[in-house]
CSV table of C-alpha atoms and ligand atoms in Angstrom, one decimal:
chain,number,residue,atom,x,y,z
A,1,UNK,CA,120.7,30.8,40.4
A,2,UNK,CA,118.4,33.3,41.8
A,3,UNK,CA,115.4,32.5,43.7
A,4,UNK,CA,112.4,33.8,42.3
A,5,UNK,CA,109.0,34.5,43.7
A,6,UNK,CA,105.7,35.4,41.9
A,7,UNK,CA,105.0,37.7,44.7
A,8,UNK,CA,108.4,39.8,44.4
A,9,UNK,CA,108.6,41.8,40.9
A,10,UNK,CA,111.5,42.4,39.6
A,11,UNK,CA,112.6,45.5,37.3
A,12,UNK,CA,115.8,46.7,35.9
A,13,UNK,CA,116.1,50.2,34.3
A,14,UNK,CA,118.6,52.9,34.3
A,15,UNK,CA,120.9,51.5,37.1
A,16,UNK,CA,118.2,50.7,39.5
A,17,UNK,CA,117.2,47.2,40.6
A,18,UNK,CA,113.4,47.7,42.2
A,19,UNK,CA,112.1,44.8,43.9
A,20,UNK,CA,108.2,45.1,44.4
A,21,UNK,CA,106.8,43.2,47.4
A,22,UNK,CA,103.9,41.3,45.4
A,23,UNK,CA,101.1,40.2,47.5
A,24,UNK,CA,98.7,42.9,48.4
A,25,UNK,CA,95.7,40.5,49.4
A,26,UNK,CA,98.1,39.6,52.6
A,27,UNK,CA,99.4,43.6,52.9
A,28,UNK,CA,102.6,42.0,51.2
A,29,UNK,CA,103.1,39.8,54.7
A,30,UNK,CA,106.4,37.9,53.4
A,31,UNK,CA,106.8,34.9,53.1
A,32,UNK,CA,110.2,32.4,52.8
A,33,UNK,CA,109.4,32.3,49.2
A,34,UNK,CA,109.8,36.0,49.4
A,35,UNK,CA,112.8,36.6,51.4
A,36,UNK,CA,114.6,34.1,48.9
A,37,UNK,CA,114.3,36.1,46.1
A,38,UNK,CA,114.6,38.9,48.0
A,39,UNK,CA,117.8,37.8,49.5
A,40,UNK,CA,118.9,36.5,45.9
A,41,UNK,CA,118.2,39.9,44.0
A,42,UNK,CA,120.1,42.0,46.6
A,43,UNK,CA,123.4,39.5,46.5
A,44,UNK,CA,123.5,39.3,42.5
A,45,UNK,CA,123.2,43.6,42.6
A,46,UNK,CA,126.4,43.6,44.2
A,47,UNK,CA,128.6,41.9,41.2
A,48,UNK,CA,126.0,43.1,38.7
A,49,UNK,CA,127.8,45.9,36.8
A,50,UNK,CA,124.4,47.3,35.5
A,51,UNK,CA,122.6,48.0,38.8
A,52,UNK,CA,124.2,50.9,41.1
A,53,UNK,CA,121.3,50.7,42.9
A,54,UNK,CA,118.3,48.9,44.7
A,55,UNK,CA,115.1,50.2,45.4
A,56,UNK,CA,112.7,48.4,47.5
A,57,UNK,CA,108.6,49.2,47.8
A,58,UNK,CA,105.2,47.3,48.0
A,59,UNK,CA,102.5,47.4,45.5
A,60,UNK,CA,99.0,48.0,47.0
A,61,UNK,CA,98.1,50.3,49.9
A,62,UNK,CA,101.1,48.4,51.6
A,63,UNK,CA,104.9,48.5,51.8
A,64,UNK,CA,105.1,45.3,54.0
A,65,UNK,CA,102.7,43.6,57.4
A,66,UNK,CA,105.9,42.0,57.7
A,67,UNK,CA,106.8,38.2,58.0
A,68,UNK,CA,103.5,36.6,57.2
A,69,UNK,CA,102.4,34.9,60.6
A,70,UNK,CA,101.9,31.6,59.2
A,71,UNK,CA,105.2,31.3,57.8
A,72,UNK,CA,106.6,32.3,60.9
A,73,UNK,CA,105.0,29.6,62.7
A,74,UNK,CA,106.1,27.3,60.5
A,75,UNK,CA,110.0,28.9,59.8
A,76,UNK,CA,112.9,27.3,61.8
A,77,UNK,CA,114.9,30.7,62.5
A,78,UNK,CA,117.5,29.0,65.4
A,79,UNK,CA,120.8,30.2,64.4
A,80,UNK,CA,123.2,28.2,61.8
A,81,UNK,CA,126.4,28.7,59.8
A,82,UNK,CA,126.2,31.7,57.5
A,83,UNK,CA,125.6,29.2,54.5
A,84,UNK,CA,122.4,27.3,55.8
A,85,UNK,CA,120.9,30.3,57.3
A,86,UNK,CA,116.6,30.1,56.4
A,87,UNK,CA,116.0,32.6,53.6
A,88,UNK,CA,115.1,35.3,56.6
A,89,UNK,CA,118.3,35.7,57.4
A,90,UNK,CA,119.7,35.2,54.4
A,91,UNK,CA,118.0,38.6,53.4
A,92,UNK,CA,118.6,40.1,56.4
A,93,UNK,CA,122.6,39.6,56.1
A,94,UNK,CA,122.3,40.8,52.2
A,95,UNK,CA,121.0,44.3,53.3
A,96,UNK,CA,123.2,44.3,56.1
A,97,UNK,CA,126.1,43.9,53.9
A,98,UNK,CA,125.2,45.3,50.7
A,99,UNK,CA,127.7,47.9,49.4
A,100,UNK,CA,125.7,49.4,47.1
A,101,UNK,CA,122.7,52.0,48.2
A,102,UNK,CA,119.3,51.0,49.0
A,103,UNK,CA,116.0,53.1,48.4
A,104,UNK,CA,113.1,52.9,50.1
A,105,UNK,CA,109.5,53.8,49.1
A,106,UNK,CA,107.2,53.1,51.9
A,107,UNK,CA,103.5,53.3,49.8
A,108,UNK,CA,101.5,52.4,52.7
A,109,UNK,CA,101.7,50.2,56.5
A,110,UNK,CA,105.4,49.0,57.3
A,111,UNK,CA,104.7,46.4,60.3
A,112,UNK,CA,108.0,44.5,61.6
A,113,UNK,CA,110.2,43.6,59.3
A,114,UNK,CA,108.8,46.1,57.5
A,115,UNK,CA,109.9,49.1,59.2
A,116,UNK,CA,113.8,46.7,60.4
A,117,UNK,CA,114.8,46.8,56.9
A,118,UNK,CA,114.0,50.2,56.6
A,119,UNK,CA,117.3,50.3,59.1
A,120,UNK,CA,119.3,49.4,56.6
A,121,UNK,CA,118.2,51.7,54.1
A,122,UNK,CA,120.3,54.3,53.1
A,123,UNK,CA,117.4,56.8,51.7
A,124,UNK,CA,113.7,55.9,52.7
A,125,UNK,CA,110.9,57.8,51.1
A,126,UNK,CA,106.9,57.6,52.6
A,127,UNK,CA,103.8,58.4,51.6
A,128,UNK,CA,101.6,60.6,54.2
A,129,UNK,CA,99.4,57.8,54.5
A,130,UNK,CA,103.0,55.3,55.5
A,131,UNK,CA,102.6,53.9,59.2
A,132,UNK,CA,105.3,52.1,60.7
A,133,UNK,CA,105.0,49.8,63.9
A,134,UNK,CA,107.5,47.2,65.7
A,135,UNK,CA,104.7,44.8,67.3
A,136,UNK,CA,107.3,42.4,68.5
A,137,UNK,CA,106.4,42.4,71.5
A,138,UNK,CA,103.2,42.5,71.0
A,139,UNK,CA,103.5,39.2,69.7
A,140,UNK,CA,106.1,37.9,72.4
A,141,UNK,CA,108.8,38.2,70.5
A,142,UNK,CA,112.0,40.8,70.6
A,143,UNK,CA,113.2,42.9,67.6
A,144,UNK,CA,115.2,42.1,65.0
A,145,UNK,CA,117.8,43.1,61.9
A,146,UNK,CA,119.7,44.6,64.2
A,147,UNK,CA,116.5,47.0,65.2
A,148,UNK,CA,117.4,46.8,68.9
A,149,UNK,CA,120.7,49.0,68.5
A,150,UNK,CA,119.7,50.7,64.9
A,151,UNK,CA,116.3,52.2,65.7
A,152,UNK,CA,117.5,53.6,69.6
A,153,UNK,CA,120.1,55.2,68.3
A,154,UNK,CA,118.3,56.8,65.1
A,155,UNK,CA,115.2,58.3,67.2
A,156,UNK,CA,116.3,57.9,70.9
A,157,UNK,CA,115.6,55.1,73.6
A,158,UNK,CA,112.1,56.4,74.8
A,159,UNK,CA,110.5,56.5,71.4
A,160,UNK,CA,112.2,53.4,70.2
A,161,UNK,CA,110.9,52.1,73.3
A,162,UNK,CA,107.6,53.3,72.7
A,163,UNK,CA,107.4,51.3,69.3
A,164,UNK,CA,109.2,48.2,70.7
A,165,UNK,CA,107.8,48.1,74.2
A,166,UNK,CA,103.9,49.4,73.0
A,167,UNK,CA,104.0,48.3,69.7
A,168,UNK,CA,102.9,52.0,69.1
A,169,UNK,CA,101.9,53.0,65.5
A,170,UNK,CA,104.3,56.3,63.8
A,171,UNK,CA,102.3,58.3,61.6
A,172,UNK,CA,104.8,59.1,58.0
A,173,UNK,CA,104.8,63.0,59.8
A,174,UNK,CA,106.4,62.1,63.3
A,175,UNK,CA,108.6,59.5,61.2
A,176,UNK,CA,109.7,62.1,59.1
A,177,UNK,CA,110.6,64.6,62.6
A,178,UNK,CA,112.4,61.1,64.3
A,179,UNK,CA,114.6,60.8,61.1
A,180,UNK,CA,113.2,57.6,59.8
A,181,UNK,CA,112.3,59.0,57.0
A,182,UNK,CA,114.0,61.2,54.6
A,183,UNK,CA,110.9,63.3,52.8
A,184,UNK,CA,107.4,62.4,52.1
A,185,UNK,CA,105.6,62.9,48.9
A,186,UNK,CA,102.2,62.3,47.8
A,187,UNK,CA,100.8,58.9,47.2
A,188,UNK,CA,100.6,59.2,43.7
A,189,UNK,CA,103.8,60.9,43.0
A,190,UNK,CA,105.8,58.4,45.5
A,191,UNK,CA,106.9,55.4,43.0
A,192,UNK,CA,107.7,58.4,40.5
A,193,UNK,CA,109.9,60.9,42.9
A,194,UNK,CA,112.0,57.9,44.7
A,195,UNK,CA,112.6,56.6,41.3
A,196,UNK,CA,113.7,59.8,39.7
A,197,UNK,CA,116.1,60.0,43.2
A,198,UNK,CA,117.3,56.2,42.7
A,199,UNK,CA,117.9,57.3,39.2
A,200,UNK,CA,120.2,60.3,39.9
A,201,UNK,CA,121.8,58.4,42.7
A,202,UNK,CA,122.8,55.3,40.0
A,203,UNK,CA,124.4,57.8,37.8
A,204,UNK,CA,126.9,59.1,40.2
A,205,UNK,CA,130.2,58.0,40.9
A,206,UNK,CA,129.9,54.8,41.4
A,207,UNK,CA,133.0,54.4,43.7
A,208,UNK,CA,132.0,57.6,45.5
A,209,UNK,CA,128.5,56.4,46.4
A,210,UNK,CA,130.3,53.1,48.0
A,211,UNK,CA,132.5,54.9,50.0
A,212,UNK,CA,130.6,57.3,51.2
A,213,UNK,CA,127.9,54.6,52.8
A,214,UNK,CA,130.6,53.2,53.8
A,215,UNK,CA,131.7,55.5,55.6
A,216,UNK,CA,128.3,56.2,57.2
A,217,UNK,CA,127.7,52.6,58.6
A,218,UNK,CA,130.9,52.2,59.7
A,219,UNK,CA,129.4,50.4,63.0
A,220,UNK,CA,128.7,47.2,60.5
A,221,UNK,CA,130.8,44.7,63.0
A,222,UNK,CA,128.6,46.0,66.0
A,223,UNK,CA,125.2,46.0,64.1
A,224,UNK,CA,125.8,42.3,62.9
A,225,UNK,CA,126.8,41.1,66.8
A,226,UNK,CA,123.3,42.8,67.5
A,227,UNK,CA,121.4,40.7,64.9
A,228,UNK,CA,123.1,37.7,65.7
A,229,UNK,CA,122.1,38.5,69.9
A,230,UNK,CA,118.9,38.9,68.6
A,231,UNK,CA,118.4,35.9,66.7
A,232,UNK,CA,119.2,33.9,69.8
A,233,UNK,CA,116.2,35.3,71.2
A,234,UNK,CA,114.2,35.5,68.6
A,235,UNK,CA,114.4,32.0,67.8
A,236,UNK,CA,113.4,31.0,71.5
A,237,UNK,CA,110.5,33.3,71.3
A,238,UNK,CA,109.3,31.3,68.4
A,239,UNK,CA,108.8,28.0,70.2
A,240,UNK,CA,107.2,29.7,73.8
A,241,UNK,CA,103.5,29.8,74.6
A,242,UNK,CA,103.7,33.4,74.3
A,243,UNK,CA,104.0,33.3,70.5
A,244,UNK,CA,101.6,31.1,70.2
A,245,UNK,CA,99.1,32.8,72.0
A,246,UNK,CA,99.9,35.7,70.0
A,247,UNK,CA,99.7,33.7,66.6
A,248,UNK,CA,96.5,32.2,67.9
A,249,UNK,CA,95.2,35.4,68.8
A,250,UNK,CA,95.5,37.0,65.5
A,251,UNK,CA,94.4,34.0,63.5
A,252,UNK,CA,91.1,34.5,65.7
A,253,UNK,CA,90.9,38.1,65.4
A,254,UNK,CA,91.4,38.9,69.2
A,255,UNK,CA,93.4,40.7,71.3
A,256,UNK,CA,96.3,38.5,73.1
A,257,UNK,CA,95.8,36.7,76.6
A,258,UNK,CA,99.5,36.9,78.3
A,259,UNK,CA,97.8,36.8,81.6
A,260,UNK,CA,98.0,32.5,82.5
A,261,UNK,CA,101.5,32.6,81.3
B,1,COA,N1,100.9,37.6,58.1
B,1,COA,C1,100.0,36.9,57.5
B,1,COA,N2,98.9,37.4,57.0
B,1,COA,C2,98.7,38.7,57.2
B,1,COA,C3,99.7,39.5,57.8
B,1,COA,C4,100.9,38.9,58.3
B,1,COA,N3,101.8,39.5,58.9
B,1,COA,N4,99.3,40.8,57.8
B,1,COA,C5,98.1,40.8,57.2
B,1,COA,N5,97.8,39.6,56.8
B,1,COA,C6,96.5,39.2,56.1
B,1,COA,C7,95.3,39.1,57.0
B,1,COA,O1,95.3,37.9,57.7
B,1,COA,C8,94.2,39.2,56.0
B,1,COA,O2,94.0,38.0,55.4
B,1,COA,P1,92.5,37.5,55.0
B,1,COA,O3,91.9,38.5,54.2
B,1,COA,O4,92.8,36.1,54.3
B,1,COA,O5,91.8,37.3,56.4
B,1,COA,C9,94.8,40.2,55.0
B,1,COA,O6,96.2,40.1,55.1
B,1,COA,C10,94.4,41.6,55.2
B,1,COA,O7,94.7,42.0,56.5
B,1,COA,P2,93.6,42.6,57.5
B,1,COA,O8,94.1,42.3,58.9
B,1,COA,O9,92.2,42.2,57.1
B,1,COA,O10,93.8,44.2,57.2
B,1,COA,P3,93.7,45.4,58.2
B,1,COA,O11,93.9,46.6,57.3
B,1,COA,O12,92.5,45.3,59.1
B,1,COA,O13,95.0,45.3,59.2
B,1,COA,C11,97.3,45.0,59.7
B,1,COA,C12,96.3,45.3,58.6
B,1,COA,C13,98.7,44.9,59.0
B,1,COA,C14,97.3,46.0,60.8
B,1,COA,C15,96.9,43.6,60.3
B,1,COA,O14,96.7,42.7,59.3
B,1,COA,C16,98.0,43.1,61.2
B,1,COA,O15,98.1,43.4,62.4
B,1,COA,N6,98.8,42.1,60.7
B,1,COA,C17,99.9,41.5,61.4
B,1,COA,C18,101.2,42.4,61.4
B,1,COA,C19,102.2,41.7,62.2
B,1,COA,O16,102.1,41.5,63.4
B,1,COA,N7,103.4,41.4,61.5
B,1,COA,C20,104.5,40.8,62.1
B,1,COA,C21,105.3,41.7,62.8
B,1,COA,S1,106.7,41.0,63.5
């Protein structure tokens, strides 16, 4: 059965699957409610004869704040078997090994997970108002999905660092120049132009399409080594006083106090 979640809409038409991130009162911040349905909708695609492909956005002025802090908190991430992985990972590995092509439209702030699934994305679309920021460490934790191989090699060590390291914000122009992002369009025409593109793209070859992503991310053994390194991490990062300073911090609107640590 698939998981479903009030705060992820789902909507089927002409070949594509779009999954809206529901929950704009929390800037979409996900949640493991969210990642199950997520994770559920992406699988099913797959054998689902009627959907070539899936398109992911946020409704609101967001695409995603990325894993809501709370939930985090409260989420046991430590790695597992592939079939008891926490519905996190369970997305995570979906995008990772979907065959068929994902679409992006980033309406609005990508934070985190946010902008890591974006990775995996074979066409991502912005709006000129679309940040994107990797605040991991920031929040004394390391990146994820694979982010710490995928986003390097996409827009070069020193800016990846400059995201990872500095938690520094990309406007939608520069993340258009780094190759993040394939075009931009305006905020009202965004929903509109990606799904016109998602559209076209469901009604060619099917076979072709799969093959030629394929093809494209053929480093899939590497990338998932990378996510499963990172989970390690990750999951140790969770339980340290430098989370949960971090958490604290944001729960109490201040900046972060690493300094006693
Ligand atoms: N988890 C949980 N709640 C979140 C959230 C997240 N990741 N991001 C935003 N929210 C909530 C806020 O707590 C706030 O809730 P409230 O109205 O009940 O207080 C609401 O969403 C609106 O966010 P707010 O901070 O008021 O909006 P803003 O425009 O000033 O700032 C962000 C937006 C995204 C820059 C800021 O909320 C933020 O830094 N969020 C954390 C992002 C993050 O670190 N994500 C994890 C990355 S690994």
């Amino acid at each position: 059965m698939i998981a479903t979640s009030e705060n992820i809409l789902v909507h089927k038409e002409a070949g594509v699957l779009t999954l809206t991130m529901n929950r704009p009162e929390k800037k979409n911040a996900l949640t493991q409610d969210m990642y199950a349905a997520l994770a559920d909708n992406v699988v099913a695609a797959q054998s689902d004869p009627e959907t070539k492909v899936v398109l992911i956005t946020g409704s609101g002025d967001s695409f995603t704040a990325g894993n809501d802090l709370g939930d985090f908190a409260g989420s046991d991430d430590s790695p597992k078997g592939e079939n008891e992985l926490p519905p996190v990972g369970r997305y995570l590995q979906a995008i990772l090994n979907a065959e068929k092509p994902i679409v992006a439209a980033v309406n609005g702030l990508a934070v985190g997970v946010g902008v890591t699934m974006l990775l995996h994305c074979d066409l991502v679309y912005a709006s000129p108002n679309a940040t994107f920021q990797t605040p991991f460490v920031n929040l004394g934790l390391v990146p994820e999905a694979g982010s710490s191989l995928l986003l390097p090699k996409l827009i070069g060590t020193q800016k990846a660092n400059d995201m990872f390291l500095l938690g520094t914000k990309v406007t939608a122009a520069d993340a258009e120049k780094m190759g993040l992002v394939c075009s931009i369009f305006d905020e009202s025409a965004l929903i509109e132009e990606v799904s016109d593109r998602a559209k076209a793209l469901a009604a060619k070859a099917p076979n072709a399409v799969i093959l030629t992503k394929q093809l494209v991310r053929k480093d899939h053994s590497v990338v998932a080594q990378q996510m499963a390194d990172e989970s390690v991490h990750f999951s140790a990062q969770l339980k340290t006083a430098e989370f949960a300073e971090a958490a604290l911090a944001f729960a109490e609107r201040r900046a972060p106090d690493f300094s006693k640590l």
